Structures are given as structure tokens and as C-alpha cells.
């Protein structure tokens, strides 16, 4: 692309001068040029560093600090006339045009924030023997036309390790992140989208299908997804195609034993490590050139200090490696045996076992059969006790801790057994926030599961696993919102795969009541953490499997399903769940459940603005909770009545209810409840223009939310705090709160919250006299709010935007105002978000 693309009009669009909208550079070739040079912020930084006369430097700094401001504003700030301003601007633009058109790609600077987005773990061991493969895959990914690369090869050849090294090295090239999506814990293809959404920390809006939410999120982002271990998921190729077609900035790196067979896929076969030929010169010096030798020696040295490659053991090592066919996993397993075997003994064992061990999968490649034999050989060398432990550990999905192993595996000396298996490279330790956890590689787990089924233990151990996680989940339920909430939230995070496995076992074995108990115990953690789509999936499956069940466990599942549907604005589904639950509760004559489900129905009616019905339901529930002396639910009912009164602008009652709710939650030390009550109390006093008190309530609400790490509620509280700071004239604090609020709302994909943030950007830009931008953001907010069918804007928020628009009409000529309004109406949600991010990045 030519570097000389810049002219006066498009430069002024970069500078965000009035009457030069940003859409001018959202077209080609300017859009790609800006992206290739690091984005608009990087371009602004580059221009700021240009050598300019002092008066031009001062003018440029003012324009970049206050984009879209009027000529009068700039003249008043610089104390110059309009004519002088015009002269300065012409001279400035002439210089900047020369600088922009001379800027080569070699001058692109890394953004100031060097932290990479994503979840790629840093390598803990060197990648041995795959340097050429690494370079080849990196070269492929750097080609603009290459969107999908699949690493194929047999199990144990090192596909995942290579993919992680590639991902680690390309992080700087994907501004929106590089994410590992581990699919070995997923057996149901229906959970693919939900799994990716969970890793990306997204929250679909309303009843939006997960795939559509993914497409919407990825559409404007430059991002790499590493899909690891996907060969067992049928139909994933079509989903990959859909994502690639929806998101031009997306690239996918996958690992599989076979190709995806989709259009545009580049397949890279990961080959085993080269091993020395038996006829080659076998000297330690010559063997060092072979990566298979280097890998064996390094891992053997880790198992036995002082081990080295010598002239005496060189020939033996060559024979060992030839029998292992250069498979890295097989080499590591064999090298771990050096702790107790000499190389000669190890070779003898390999020769004996590889010849006689039965290999159960004749359809797999010869190299993979060698790997399987090494795994089975490693298994045979274990003591009877450790064999039992190894195969029973295969019931765990992805990872486990010592306590879980002790409860599920029913073996003696579990801790010593785990240490023994770690020493033999059959399981791996991994640190968590609290305790050491362990995991088993997928290839090893496959072999261990086969042994578990062969011994007839699979049914018993599967049931033990399911019961353990059910009982632990029911303990976790009692901690929700309280002092030890976070510890159990961490537990749920680490045990995510095991909870899925337990749920699947229950459903596959028609243990419908167990399944209802499990999902009923953890749905509120899903709610706090914003894992709504996946939570609804498991609740719906448990409910579908329990058509004939009539008990309180089903009530709890219906209650949870209703609330998660309401949280996603799926009002029809929420209504159906709450109504079915209420009917069942009345049939069972369960007063507490009648009240809980009535509260859910009240929330639905409030969202529908059917306020009289909502009040009747809330008050009826409050009466029941008072009768049965359920203090926590009394507090929640008062909180609901406070929100209802606030929406009806009955501020006196709203404050009374909120204060009563807060007092009860404080007595109960219920942090989740306190954060809600404080947030709503801040709402009330903000509406009463008591700004200092509102700040105090909102800041305490943020403290309580931080205890629970609730991004969803934190985002909303910061959004409201922004408005109060603006009302106080605290623009720097307002911008900081709004920046963080927008970031969190984007993380959880809360569309209503995102649009609310856009409206506050409008008010912030008006406070900075950037009237053109203020009008654009007001127009975008109102148009998006209407088109997305979002709940009504609060009265006080709507008043703030109206005041900003009224002042903008005074400050701008009518033709300029209309231009800004029309352009704001045309913005899509991603475009409006990008514009807001840019505005919030400018220093005040």
C-alpha cells in the first residue's frame, strides 16, 4: 500500500476536528493504514512526538485533549484570534501531513500498555527439537491470508506443547488477545460455544444463542484462538468456519489427530523427533545433534541428578529412542524411569514389553501403538496399589486436589501415591491459589480409563465421583455471599470440568434427583460470576430429565433457571420457569418456595413495567418470609421493593426499604446482599442530589463487590458513580470510573450496561465542551437503546443527556448539530464502543 495516502481532509478526521467525522478514516485505505500502525492512539502519540514550533505543539496538544471542540473554544484557550488560529492550523496540518506520509512500518511502536491479553501460560521448560516446526508455524500465522492452521499428528507427538509455544510468541501481534481453549474436558459439542464464551469472559445479551454472541464479540477484534484437542468433537469444523467468516481479524490455531477439512485450512503435520540411525556414528558429541537425545538426557537428569550421556551408554540410548519412535511423551515417560533403572535395564524392559503387550487400537498409526505400549508398560511397572490409584484418577476431568483424590479413589496412602505417580511422569502437579492440584495428560487418561473399565470399577468410581462433587457443591451453596464465598468460588472455578463430568454421569445414569440437587446448589454462583449461558444449559438438561420428579429439588432448579433467564432478559423463558415453579410449590404446599418464586415473578413484572402486579407479588413474598422468619429473604424482598419504588420515583419509600434491607444484610454479614443494597441506596440519594453521600454508598458497594470479585455488579456501580462524579465536577475521577465500568461491561457482554456507559461518555464529552462528540454519543445511545429493545433509561440519567443536548444546540450551528446527530445514529454498537474507548484514552 502506498504511504502517500494522507490529505488535509483525512488528517483533520484523525485530529477529530469539527465537521471532519471519524467515519472518513473508517474507510479504505485509511482504516488498514491506521490499524497497521498500531491504531488511532498510536497515531496520535506519533504526531505528538513530531518536532513542531512551540505554538503548533500547543495547538496540537489542545486538539488531542479536546477533540471535536469548537473553533471558539480553541481560540479562547490559546488567547488568539480566529485568523491566527486558521494560520496556525494550516501550518500544523502541512507539517503533520509530511510526517504521516513519511511514516514507514518500521517505525510502528508498541503500545504503552505492554501487557498481553489472554490466558497463555508461560513455558516452564524449553521446547527441544521443534525449532524448525516452530518457525514454520509462526511463518504461516504471520501470513495475512492464513486464517486457520491445524497441527496434526499422533497423541504424544507434542502438538499442544508446540501450539502453546507459538501462542506465547505471537501474543504481541494480536491486540485483543491470544486464548487457549482446552477442549479435552468437553464431550458434548453443544457446549463448545459456551466453553469459548466462558474462557473469553463474555456474557451474551438476553436469550442470544452462544454462537451468535461469539460472532458479535469477535467481529471487530484481532484475536487468536488456540483450540486444543478437538478431534473428538464432531461438527466443530463447521463452527470454526462460521467464526472465521464472521470475524475478519480472527485466526485459529488448532490441535487434532486429524484435519478439520474446512476451506482455507492449512495443515501442519507435527513429526516425531528425529532419532539416530543405528548405522550412524554413535558418539556423545554426534548424538547431541539429535533433539530426541537432548530431550531424553534433560528429562533423565531431572529424574536422577548426575545422569549424563557417555560413550558407555550412548549406544543403549540410541536403541531406546529408536524403539520409542521419537515421540516426546514416550521419551519423557521412559526417561522418568532412569530414577530406578540403568539405561541397559530400561532397554531390556522396553524390548520385552513392546514385543508382548497387547495394543487395543489396531486402527491407530504404528508410532502411536509404540506410545500406547510405553504407557501400558509404565502402568505395569507400578505396584498394585499405585495401579489402582492411577486408573481411578482417570475419573477426574482435567485436574483434582488431594482431598478429592482421597474421597473418590478410596486408596491408602494417597499423598504418597500421588508423589510416586508425579515422579514417574504419569501425572503432573500444578499450582492453584490455595492448594497444589494434579492433572493427567489426555493420552494417559485415555489409557487409564480403559484400564478402569477393564477392571469393572468404572461404575463404582464414577458414582463416588458424582456424589463427592454433589456434596461439596451443597456445602458451597451455604457460603454464597458470605465471608468464605471467594474460597468456594475459586473451588468452583478449578472444579468446573469435574462438575460437568458429575452432571453428565448423573444424567447418563438417570439420577435425575442428583442432577437437580447439583445444579440447584451452584446456580447462584453462576449468577454472581456471570456464567449465565452455561448455567442455563445444565439447568435445562436437569429439568428435562426430571419430568416425573415432584419435590423441592425441582423447585430450586426452576427458581434458578428463571433467574438466569431473567438476567439475560429472556422474559418469556423466565416467566415459564417461575410460573411452573409456583404451580409446583403450591401443589407441594411449600410456603417458602411460593414466596421465592413469587419474588421471581415480581422481578419479571417490574421489567415489564407492570408495577402494581410487581408490588403485590413482592409484598406477598415479604409477608411469607416474615411469617417463617427467613431474615435473608426478608432483606432481599425489601431490596426489590426499594428498586420498584425508585423506578416509580417514590424516593422516600425507596430509601426506607433500601436502608432496612442494608441493615439486615449487615447483621447477616451477607456481602452479596450488602453490595446490592448499598448500590441501590446510592441510587436513591443520587436522585435526591446528595452527591457526597451517594459517593460514600457507591464506594462501599464497590468494596463489598470486590470481596466477591463480582464484575457484573462492580460495572454497574462504577457506571452510577461516574454520573455522581460528573455532577460534582470531578471529571478526572468520572473518567476513571467510566473507563473501568465500560471495560467490565464489555467483559461480561452486558449490552444494557455498555449502552449506559455510552450515554455517560456523552455527558462527559459535554462537560469538556466537546459538543460535536457529545451529540454523536447522545444520538448513538438513544438509537442503540431503541434498536436493541433495552429496558427504559432511568429518569435521572435521561435528564443528564437532555441537558447535554440542550447545551450542544446552543454551542453548535444547527447544520453541525444535525450532522453530528445523523452520524451518531448511524453508528453500530462496535463502532460506538471503539469511539468511546478512544475518547476515554485522551488525557484531560
mmCIF file of N, CA, C and O in Angstrom, residues 678 681-683 685-686 690-703 717 720-728 730 733:
data_model
loop_
_atom_site.group_PDB
_atom_site.id
_atom_site.type_symbol
_atom_site.label_atom_id
_atom_site.label_comp_id
_atom_site.label_asym_id
_atom_site.label_seq_id
_atom_site.Cartn_x
_atom_site.Cartn_y
_atom_site.Cartn_z
ATOM 1 N N UNK A 678 -26.366 -1.382 49.115
ATOM 2 C CA UNK A 678 -25.579 -0.148 49.071
ATOM 3 C C UNK A 678 -25.668 0.516 47.706
ATOM 4 O O UNK A 678 -25.793 1.743 47.598
ATOM 5 N N UNK A 681 -29.095 2.032 47.481
ATOM 6 C CA UNK A 681 -29.201 3.198 48.361
ATOM 7 C C UNK A 681 -28.459 4.387 47.756
ATOM 8 O O UNK A 681 -28.928 5.540 47.828
ATOM 9 N N UNK A 682 -27.297 4.116 47.133
ATOM 10 C CA UNK A 682 -26.595 5.172 46.412
ATOM 11 C C UNK A 682 -27.442 5.745 45.298
ATOM 12 O O UNK A 682 -27.453 6.961 45.050
ATOM 13 N N UNK A 683 -28.174 4.866 44.605
ATOM 14 C CA UNK A 683 -29.112 5.301 43.563
ATOM 15 C C UNK A 683 -30.113 6.315 44.103
ATOM 16 O O UNK A 683 -30.386 7.343 43.486
ATOM 17 N N UNK A 685 -30.089 8.265 46.925
ATOM 18 C CA UNK A 685 -29.593 9.573 47.376
ATOM 19 C C UNK A 685 -29.000 10.363 46.206
ATOM 20 O O UNK A 685 -28.985 11.599 46.230
ATOM 21 N N UNK A 686 -28.519 9.681 45.175
ATOM 22 C CA UNK A 686 -28.108 10.372 43.939
ATOM 23 C C UNK A 686 -29.314 11.090 43.334
ATOM 24 O O UNK A 686 -29.229 12.250 42.942
ATOM 25 N N UNK A 690 -27.887 14.245 46.752
ATOM 26 C CA UNK A 690 -26.960 14.168 47.893
ATOM 27 C C UNK A 690 -25.695 13.433 47.406
ATOM 28 O O UNK A 690 -25.482 12.264 47.684
ATOM 29 N N UNK A 691 -24.867 14.181 46.679
ATOM 30 C CA UNK A 691 -23.783 13.554 45.935
ATOM 31 C C UNK A 691 -22.694 12.951 46.820
ATOM 32 O O UNK A 691 -22.205 11.844 46.548
ATOM 33 N N UNK A 692 -22.313 13.655 47.871
ATOM 34 C CA UNK A 692 -21.260 13.119 48.744
ATOM 35 C C UNK A 692 -21.711 11.811 49.389
ATOM 36 O O UNK A 692 -20.930 10.852 49.512
ATOM 37 N N UNK A 693 -22.958 11.761 49.811
ATOM 38 C CA UNK A 693 -23.486 10.546 50.426
ATOM 39 C C UNK A 693 -23.595 9.428 49.395
ATOM 40 O O UNK A 693 -23.300 8.261 49.686
ATOM 41 N N UNK A 694 -23.980 9.767 48.165
ATOM 42 C CA UNK A 694 -24.066 8.765 47.100
ATOM 43 C C UNK A 694 -22.686 8.158 46.834
ATOM 44 O O UNK A 694 -22.553 6.935 46.674
ATOM 45 N N UNK A 695 -21.657 9.020 46.798
ATOM 46 C CA UNK A 695 -20.295 8.524 46.586
ATOM 47 C C UNK A 695 -19.915 7.544 47.691
ATOM 48 O O UNK A 695 -19.331 6.478 47.441
ATOM 49 N N UNK A 696 -20.258 7.883 48.930
ATOM 50 C CA UNK A 696 -19.916 7.008 50.058
ATOM 51 C C UNK A 696 -20.594 5.644 49.912
ATOM 52 O O UNK A 696 -19.971 4.593 50.125
ATOM 53 N N UNK A 697 -21.869 5.641 49.553
ATOM 54 C CA UNK A 697 -22.584 4.374 49.379
ATOM 55 C C UNK A 697 -22.009 3.569 48.219
ATOM 56 O O UNK A 697 -21.798 2.350 48.331
ATOM 57 N N UNK A 698 -21.769 4.237 47.091
ATOM 58 C CA UNK A 698 -21.249 3.517 45.927
ATOM 59 C C UNK A 698 -19.862 2.944 46.210
ATOM 60 O O UNK A 698 -19.548 1.821 45.808
ATOM 61 N N UNK A 699 -19.023 3.695 46.903
ATOM 62 C CA UNK A 699 -17.671 3.204 47.173
ATOM 63 C C UNK A 699 -17.696 2.016 48.131
ATOM 64 O O UNK A 699 -16.909 1.077 47.994
ATOM 65 N N UNK A 700 -18.611 2.046 49.107
ATOM 66 C CA UNK A 700 -18.720 0.880 49.994
ATOM 67 C C UNK A 700 -19.288 -0.321 49.235
ATOM 68 O O UNK A 700 -18.888 -1.467 49.468
ATOM 69 N N UNK A 701 -20.218 -0.053 48.315
ATOM 70 C CA UNK A 701 -20.747 -1.143 47.481
ATOM 71 C C UNK A 701 -19.622 -1.788 46.669
ATOM 72 O O UNK A 701 -19.576 -3.013 46.520
ATOM 73 N N UNK A 702 -18.713 -0.958 46.157
ATOM 74 C CA UNK A 702 -17.580 -1.490 45.395
ATOM 75 C C UNK A 702 -16.678 -2.350 46.273
ATOM 76 O O UNK A 702 -16.142 -3.372 45.823
ATOM 77 N N UNK A 703 -16.499 -1.946 47.531
ATOM 78 C CA UNK A 703 -15.682 -2.745 48.456
ATOM 79 C C UNK A 703 -16.306 -4.120 48.666
ATOM 80 O O UNK A 703 -15.612 -5.145 48.678
ATOM 81 N N UNK A 717 -22.103 -0.360 39.466
ATOM 82 C CA UNK A 717 -21.859 0.644 40.498
ATOM 83 C C UNK A 717 -20.924 1.732 39.987
ATOM 84 O O UNK A 717 -21.135 2.925 40.240
ATOM 85 N N UNK A 720 -22.790 4.196 37.752
ATOM 86 C CA UNK A 720 -23.571 5.177 38.510
ATOM 87 C C UNK A 720 -22.651 6.189 39.200
ATOM 88 O O UNK A 720 -22.955 7.380 39.263
ATOM 89 N N UNK A 721 -21.523 5.696 39.712
ATOM 90 C CA UNK A 721 -20.569 6.590 40.361
ATOM 91 C C UNK A 721 -20.055 7.638 39.377
ATOM 92 O O UNK A 721 -19.793 8.786 39.745
ATOM 93 N N UNK A 722 -19.911 7.251 38.122
ATOM 94 C CA UNK A 722 -19.500 8.202 37.082
ATOM 95 C C UNK A 722 -20.442 9.396 37.039
ATOM 96 O O UNK A 722 -20.005 10.555 36.982
ATOM 97 N N UNK A 723 -21.734 9.137 37.056
ATOM 98 C CA UNK A 723 -22.724 10.219 36.988
ATOM 99 C C UNK A 723 -22.606 11.154 38.171
ATOM 100 O O UNK A 723 -22.720 12.378 38.035
ATOM 101 N N UNK A 724 -22.382 10.588 39.339
ATOM 102 C CA UNK A 724 -22.252 11.431 40.536
ATOM 103 C C UNK A 724 -20.988 12.278 40.451
ATOM 104 O O UNK A 724 -21.003 13.478 40.778
ATOM 105 N N UNK A 725 -19.894 11.681 40.001
ATOM 106 C CA UNK A 725 -18.648 12.454 39.863
ATOM 107 C C UNK A 725 -18.816 13.581 38.845
ATOM 108 O O UNK A 725 -18.280 14.686 39.017
ATOM 109 N N UNK A 726 -19.553 13.324 37.786
ATOM 110 C CA UNK A 726 -19.816 14.384 36.806
ATOM 111 C C UNK A 726 -20.639 15.502 37.429
ATOM 112 O O UNK A 726 -20.369 16.680 37.191
ATOM 113 N N UNK A 727 -21.621 15.117 38.215
ATOM 114 C CA UNK A 727 -22.440 16.130 38.876
ATOM 115 C C UNK A 727 -21.614 16.968 39.847
ATOM 116 O O UNK A 727 -21.897 18.151 40.069
ATOM 117 N N UNK A 728 -20.562 16.374 40.415
ATOM 118 C CA UNK A 728 -19.673 17.088 41.341
ATOM 119 C C UNK A 728 -18.602 17.898 40.606
ATOM 120 O O UNK A 728 -17.845 18.632 41.239
ATOM 121 N N UNK A 730 -16.087 16.494 39.093
ATOM 122 C CA UNK A 730 -14.828 15.739 39.236
ATOM 123 C C UNK A 730 -14.583 14.943 37.947
ATOM 124 O O UNK A 730 -14.796 13.728 37.885
ATOM 125 N N UNK A 733 -11.930 11.919 37.979
ATOM 126 C CA UNK A 733 -12.453 10.748 38.689
ATOM 127 C C UNK A 733 -13.603 10.118 37.914
ATOM 128 O O UNK A 733 -13.763 8.891 37.894
#
